[in-house]
Coordinates of C-alpha atoms in Angstrom, one line a residue:
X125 CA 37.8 43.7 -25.9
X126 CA 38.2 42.2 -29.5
X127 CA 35.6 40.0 -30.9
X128 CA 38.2 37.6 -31.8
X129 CA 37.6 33.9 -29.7
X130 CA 41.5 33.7 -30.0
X131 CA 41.9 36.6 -27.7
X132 CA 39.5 35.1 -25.3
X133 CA 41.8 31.7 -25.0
X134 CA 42.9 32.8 -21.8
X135 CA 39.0 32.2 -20.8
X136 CA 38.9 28.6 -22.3
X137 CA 42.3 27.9 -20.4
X138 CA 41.1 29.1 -17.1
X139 CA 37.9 27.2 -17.2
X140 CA 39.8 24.1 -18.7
X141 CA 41.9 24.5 -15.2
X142 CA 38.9 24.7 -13.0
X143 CA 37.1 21.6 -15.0
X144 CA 40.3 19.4 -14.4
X145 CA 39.5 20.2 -10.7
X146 CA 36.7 18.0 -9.8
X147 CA 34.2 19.8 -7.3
X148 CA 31.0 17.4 -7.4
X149 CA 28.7 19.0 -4.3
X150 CA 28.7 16.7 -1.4
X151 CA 31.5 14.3 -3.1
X152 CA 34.8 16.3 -4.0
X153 CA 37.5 18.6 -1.5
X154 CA 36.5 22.4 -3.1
X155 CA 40.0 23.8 -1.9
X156 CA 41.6 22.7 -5.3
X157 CA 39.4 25.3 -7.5
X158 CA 39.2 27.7 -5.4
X159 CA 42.5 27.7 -5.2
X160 CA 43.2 27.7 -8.9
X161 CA 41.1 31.1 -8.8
X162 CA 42.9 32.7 -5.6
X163 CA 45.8 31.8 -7.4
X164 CA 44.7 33.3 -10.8
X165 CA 43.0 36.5 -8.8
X166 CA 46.4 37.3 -6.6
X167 CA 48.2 37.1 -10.3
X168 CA 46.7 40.3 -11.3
X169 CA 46.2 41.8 -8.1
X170 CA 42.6 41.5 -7.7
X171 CA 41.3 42.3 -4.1
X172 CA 39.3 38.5 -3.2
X173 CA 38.8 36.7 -0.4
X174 CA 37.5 33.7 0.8
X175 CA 33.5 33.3 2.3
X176 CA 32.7 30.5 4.6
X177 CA 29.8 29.8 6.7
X178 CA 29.0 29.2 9.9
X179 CA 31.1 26.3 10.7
X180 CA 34.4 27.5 9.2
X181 CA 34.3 26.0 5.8
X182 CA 35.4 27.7 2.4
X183 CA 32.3 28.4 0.9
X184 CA 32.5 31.2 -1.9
X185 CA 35.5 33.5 -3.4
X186 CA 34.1 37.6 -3.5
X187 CA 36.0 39.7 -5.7
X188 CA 35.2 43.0 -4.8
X189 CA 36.0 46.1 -7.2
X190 CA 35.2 49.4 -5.9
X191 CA 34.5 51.9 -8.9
X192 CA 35.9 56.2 -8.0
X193 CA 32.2 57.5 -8.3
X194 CA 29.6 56.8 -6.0
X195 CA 26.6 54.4 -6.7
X196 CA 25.1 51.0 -6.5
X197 CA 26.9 47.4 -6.7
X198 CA 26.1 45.1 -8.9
X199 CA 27.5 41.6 -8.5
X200 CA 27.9 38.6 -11.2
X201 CA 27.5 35.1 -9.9
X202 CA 28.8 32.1 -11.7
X203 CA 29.2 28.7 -9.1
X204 CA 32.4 26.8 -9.6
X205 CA 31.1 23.4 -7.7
X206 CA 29.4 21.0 -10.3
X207 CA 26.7 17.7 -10.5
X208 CA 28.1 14.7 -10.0
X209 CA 29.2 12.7 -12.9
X210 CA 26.3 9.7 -13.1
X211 CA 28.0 6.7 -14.7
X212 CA 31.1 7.6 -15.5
X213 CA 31.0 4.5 -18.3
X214 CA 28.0 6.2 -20.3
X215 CA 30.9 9.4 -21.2
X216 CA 32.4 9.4 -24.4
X217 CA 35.5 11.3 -22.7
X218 CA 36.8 11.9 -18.8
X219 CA 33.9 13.9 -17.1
X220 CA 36.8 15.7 -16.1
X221 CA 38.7 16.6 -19.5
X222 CA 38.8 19.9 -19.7
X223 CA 40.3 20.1 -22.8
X224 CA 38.9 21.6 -26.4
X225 CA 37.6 19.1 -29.4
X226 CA 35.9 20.5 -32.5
X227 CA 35.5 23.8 -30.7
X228 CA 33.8 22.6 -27.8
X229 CA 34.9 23.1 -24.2
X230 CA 34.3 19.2 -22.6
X231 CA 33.8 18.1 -18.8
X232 CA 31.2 18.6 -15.9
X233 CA 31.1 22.0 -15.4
X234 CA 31.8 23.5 -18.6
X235 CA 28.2 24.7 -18.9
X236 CA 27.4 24.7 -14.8
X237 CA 29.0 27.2 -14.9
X238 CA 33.2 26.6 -14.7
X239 CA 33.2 28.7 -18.1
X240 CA 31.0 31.6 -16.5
X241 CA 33.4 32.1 -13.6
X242 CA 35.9 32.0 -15.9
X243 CA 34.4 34.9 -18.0
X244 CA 33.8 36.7 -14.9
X245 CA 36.9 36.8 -13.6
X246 CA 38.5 38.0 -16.9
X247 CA 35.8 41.2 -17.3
X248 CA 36.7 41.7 -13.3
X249 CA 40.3 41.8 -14.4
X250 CA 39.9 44.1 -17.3
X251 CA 37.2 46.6 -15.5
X252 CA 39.7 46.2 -12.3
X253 CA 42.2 48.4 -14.9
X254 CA 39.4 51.1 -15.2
X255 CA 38.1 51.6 -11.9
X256 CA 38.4 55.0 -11.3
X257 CA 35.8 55.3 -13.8
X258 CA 33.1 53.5 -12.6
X259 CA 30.1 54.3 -10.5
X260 CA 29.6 52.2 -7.6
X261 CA 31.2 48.9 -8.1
X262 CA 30.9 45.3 -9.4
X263 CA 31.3 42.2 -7.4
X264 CA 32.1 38.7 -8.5
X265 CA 30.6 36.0 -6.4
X266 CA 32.1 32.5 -7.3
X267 CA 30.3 29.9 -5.0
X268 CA 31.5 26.8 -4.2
X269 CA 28.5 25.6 -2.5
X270 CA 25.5 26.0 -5.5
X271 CA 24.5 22.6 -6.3
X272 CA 24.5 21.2 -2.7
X273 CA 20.8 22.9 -2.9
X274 CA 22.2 25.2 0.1
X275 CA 23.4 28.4 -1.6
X276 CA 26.0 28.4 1.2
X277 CA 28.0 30.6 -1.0
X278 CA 25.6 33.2 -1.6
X279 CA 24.1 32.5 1.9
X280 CA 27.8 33.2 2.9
X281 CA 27.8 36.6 0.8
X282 CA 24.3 38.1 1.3
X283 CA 25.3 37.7 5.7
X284 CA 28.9 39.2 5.5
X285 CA 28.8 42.4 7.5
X286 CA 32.0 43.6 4.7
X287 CA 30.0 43.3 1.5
X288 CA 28.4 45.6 0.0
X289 CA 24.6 44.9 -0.7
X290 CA 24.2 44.6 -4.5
X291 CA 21.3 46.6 -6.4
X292 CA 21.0 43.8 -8.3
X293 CA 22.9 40.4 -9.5
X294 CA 23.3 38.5 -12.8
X295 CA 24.2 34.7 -12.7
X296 CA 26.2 32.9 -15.3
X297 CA 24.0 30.0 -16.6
X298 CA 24.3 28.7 -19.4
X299 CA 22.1 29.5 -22.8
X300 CA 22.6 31.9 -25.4
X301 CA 18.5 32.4 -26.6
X302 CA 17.3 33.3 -23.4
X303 CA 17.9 35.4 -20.1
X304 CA 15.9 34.1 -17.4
X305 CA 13.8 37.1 -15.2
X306 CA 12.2 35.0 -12.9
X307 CA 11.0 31.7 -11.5
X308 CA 8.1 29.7 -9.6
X309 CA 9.0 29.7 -5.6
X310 CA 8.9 26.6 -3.6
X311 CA 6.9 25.4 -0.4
X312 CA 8.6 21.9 1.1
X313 CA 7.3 20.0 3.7
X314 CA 8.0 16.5 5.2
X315 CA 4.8 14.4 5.9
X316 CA 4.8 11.8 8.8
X317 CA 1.7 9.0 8.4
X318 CA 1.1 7.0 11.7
X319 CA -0.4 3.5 11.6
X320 CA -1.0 0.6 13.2
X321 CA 2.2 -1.8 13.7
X322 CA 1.8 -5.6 13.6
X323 CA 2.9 -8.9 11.9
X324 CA 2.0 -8.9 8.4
X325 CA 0.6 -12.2 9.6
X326 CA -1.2 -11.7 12.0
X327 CA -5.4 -12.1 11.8
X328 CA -5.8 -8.9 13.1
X329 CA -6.4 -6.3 10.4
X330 CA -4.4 -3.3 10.9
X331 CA -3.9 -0.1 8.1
X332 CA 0.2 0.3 8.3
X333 CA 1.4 3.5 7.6
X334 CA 2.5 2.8 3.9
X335 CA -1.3 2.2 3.2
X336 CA -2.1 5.4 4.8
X337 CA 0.5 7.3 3.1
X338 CA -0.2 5.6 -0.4
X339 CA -3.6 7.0 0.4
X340 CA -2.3 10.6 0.9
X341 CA 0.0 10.9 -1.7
X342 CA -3.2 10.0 -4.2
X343 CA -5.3 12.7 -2.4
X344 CA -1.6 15.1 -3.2
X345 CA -1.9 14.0 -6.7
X346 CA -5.6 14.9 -7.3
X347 CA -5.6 18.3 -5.3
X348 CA -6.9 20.9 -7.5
X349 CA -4.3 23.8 -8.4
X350 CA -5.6 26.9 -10.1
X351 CA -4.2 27.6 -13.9
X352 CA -1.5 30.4 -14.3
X353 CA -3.5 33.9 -13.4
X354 CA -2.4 37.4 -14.5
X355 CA 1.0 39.0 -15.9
X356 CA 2.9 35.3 -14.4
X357 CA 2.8 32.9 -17.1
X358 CA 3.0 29.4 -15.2
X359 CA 0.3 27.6 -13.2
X360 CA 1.9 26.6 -9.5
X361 CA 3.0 22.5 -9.5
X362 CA 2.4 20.1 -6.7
X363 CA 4.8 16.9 -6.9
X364 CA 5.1 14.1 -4.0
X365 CA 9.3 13.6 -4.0
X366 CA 9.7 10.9 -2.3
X367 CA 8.1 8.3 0.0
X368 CA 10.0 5.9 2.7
X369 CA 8.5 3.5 5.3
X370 CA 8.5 -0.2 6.2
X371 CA 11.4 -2.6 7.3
X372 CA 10.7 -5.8 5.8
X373 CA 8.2 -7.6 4.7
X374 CA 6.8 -9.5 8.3
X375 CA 6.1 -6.1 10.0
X376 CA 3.3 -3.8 9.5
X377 CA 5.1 0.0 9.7
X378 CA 3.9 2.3 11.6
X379 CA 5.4 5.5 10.8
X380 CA 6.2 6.8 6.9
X381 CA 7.4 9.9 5.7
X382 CA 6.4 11.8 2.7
X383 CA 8.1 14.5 1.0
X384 CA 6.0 17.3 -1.2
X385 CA 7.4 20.1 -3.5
X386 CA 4.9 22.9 -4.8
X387 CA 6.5 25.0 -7.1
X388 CA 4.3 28.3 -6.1
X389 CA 3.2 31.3 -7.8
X390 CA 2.2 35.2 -7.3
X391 CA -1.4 34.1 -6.9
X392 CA -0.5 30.9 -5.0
X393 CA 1.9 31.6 -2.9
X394 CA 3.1 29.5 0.3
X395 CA 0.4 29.9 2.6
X396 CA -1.9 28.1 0.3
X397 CA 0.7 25.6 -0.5
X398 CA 0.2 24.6 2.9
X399 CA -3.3 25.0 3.6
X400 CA -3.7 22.7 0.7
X401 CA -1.1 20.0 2.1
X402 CA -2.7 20.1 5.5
X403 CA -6.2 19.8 4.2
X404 CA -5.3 16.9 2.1
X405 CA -3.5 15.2 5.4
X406 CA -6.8 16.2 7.3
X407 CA -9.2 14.8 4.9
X408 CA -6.7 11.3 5.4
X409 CA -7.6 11.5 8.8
X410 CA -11.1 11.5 8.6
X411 CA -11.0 8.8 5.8
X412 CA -8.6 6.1 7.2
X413 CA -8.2 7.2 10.8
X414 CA -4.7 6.1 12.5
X415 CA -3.6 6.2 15.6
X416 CA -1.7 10.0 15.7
X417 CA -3.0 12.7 13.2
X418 CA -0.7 13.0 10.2
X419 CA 1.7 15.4 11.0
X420 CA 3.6 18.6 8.3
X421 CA 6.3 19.7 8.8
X422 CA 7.6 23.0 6.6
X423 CA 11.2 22.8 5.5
X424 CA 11.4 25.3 2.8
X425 CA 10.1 28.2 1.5
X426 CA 10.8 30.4 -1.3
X427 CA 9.1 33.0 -2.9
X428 CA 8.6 33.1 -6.8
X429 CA 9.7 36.3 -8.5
X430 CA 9.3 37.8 -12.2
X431 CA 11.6 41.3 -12.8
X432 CA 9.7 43.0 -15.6
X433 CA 12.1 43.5 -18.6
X434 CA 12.2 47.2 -18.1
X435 CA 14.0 46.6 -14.1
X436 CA 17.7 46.4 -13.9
X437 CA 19.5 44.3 -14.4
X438 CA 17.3 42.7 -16.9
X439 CA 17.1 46.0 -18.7
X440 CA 20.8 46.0 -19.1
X441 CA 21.3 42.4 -20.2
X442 CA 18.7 42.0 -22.5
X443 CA 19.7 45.6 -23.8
X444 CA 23.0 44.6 -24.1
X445 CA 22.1 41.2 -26.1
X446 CA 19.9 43.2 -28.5
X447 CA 22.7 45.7 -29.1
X448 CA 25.1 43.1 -30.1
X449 CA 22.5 41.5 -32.4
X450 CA 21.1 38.8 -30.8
X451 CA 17.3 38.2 -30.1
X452 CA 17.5 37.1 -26.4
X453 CA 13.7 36.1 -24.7
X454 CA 13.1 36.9 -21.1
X455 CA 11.6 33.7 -19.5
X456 CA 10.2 32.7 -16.0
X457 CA 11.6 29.7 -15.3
X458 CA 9.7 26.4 -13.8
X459 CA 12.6 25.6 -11.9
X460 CA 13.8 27.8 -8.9
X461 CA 17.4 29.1 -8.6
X462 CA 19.3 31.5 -6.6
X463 CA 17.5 34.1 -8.1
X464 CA 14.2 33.0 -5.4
X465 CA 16.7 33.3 -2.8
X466 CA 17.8 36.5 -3.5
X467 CA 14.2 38.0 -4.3
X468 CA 14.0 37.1 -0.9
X469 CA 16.1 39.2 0.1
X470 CA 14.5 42.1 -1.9
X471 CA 17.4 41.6 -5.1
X472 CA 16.7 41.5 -8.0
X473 CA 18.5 38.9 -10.3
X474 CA 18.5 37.3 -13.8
X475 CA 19.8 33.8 -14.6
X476 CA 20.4 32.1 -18.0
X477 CA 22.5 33.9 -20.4
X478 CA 25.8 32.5 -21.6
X479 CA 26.9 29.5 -24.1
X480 CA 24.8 27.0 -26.2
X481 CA 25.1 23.5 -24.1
X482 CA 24.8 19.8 -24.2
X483 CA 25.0 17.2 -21.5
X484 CA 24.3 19.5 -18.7
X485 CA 23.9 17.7 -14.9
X486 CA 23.9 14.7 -17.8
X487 CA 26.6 12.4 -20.0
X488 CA 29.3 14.5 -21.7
X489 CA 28.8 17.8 -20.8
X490 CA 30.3 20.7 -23.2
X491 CA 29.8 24.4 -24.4
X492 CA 30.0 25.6 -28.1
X493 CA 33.0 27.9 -28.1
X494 CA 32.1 29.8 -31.5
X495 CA 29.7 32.0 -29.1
X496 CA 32.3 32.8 -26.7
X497 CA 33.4 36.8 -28.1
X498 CA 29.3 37.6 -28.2
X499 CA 28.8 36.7 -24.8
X500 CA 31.7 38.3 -23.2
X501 CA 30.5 41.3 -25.4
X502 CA 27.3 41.2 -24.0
X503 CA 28.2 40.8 -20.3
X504 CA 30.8 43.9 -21.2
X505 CA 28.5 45.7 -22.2
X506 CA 25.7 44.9 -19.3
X507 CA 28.1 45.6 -16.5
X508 CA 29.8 49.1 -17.3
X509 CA 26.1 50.1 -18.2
X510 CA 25.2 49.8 -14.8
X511 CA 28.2 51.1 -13.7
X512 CA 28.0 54.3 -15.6
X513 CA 31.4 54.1 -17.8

């Protein structure tokens, strides 16, 4: 494959077609990119089919391409629904453009990550030409259910009885300095105060549930965490999300819910994420009593993950990136990603490489084009490493 970007156009004009498809999570119909890619995939008689989960609905498209030599899978993963748009009013063009200007690919999901399922799709066309060569094979996941927060598509993937379980997976984020090799984990819990209701009015003091909860989400806020500890190079995070309760201003509540995220760690894991929670709630019994004991409720749980730079893929993709002359940093991520889901699962994954950005999840989202030939290259490269050609 040429260096040239003009011989990648057919990459820009794919993703141009996919951004001209709205697919906002929770918002927009999915069946109009996905079928723009069946539609694409059938052209040149790639084997794809649709994933859906368990109620019926379209979920993901898996392209599946089995090498002639036997060995492990490896599967790219690029998602093809987007954010929503915020205020449209604050974009200098239509969120959904997808059109080029000054070399830059414009619209919501140019960067997350239209472009990367684009640029998967092509290298699956050009490797489907050359399978007989390859060891193993290469899958492309394109989920149309990522930013929903419920990973239906690679939920979708990772329970089909067809699919072959990947060694390993590499997801198509955007970011040309860094490839991402792992990421905090996550403990979520819902938090329901009790208290007592009344009038607001009334001469009887009673501690409403807001108070109580106000009370609790200080005791959250000054919970001591430990400092980051060993080879993992971030501390573990405690944040209170959210906190809703009352009906009006003449009643005293007397139920509020609170939402907590800990972003957890190797050395922190879930079970003190929890311990912690519950001791805080415990210690708000004993200090302002009510008339139920606070109750937690778990809703998630992920574990963090780091891949050392040596593993696969990470060896492959940074290897690949320093071969094409790039100095590309492996970095543990704050945030979590598919990547926690999947080390749950026991697969390894990386997140992060592909083009420079602006405006991601934000106003006037776009991706420098100049670094399109590099990054193809370097996903080229990655993928028929692995698969021995």
């Amino acid at each position: 494959m040429t260096r040239d970007l003009g011989a990648l156009s057919a990459v820009v004009d794919l993703a141009g077609e996919l951004i001209r498809r709205p697919s906002r999570a929770g918002l927009d119909d999915h069946g109009p990119v996905l079928d723009v890619l069946e539609e694409w995939l059938s052209g040149r008689g790639l084997p794809h089919r649709r994933l859906r989960d368990g109620t019926g609905r379209a979920v993901a498209l898996l392209v599946e391409i089995a090498g002639g030599r036997p060995g492990p899978w490896w599967t790219l993963d690029a998602c093809v629904d987007t954010a929503p748009y915020g205020d449209e009013s604050a974009w200098s063009f239509p969120p959904d453009a997808g059109d080029v200007v000054d070399g830059r690919l414009r619209g919501r999901g140019a960067a997350d990550s239209k472009l990367a399922a684009s640029l998967f799709c092509h290298l699956a066309a050009e490797l489907h030409g050359r399978a007989g060569e390859l060891r193993g094979g290469l899958a492309v996941l394109l989920d149309a259910d990522e930013h929903t927060g419920g990973f239906g598509g690679a939920r979708a993937y990772l329970a089909d009885p067809r699919a072959v379980r990947p060694a390993g997976v590499m997801i198509g984020y955007p970011g040309l300095d860094e490839v991402v090799v792992g990421g905090r984990g996550l403990w979520r819990a819902a938090i329901t105060v009790h208290g007592a209701a009344g009038h607001s009015g009334s001469s009887r003091p009673a501690v409403g549930a807001v108070s109580r909860a106000a009370r609790l989400v200080r005791l959250l806020d000054e919970a001591p965490l430990p400092g980051a500890h060993g080879e993992f190079p971030l501390p573990p995070k405690l944040t209170v999300t959210y906190c809703h309760g009352g009906e009006g201003f003449s009643v005293v509540p007397d139920r509020c819910e609170v939402g907590v995220d800990v972003r957890t760690t190797p050395h922190f894991g879930a079970p003190a994420a929890e311990h912690l929670v519950r001791s805080a709630a415990g210690e708000l019994d004993a200090l302002l009593p009510g008339p139920r004991p606070t109750e937690v409720a778990p809703v998630a749980a992920w574990p963090p993950y780091r891949l050392d730079a040596h593993e696969q893929p990470a060896a492959a993709l940074l290897g690949a990136a320093a071969e094409e002359g790039l100095r590309v940093r492996a970095k543990t991520a704050g945030p979590s990603n598919i990547g926690n889901l999947l080390a749950a699962e026991g697969i390894p994954a990386t997140a992060g490489f592909g083009l420079p950005h602006s405006g991601l999840h934000g106003v006037d989202e776009q991706v420098r084009l100049a670094d399109l030939p590099v990054v193809y290259a370097v996903y080229r490269r990655a993928v028929l490493g692995l698969l021995g050609a």
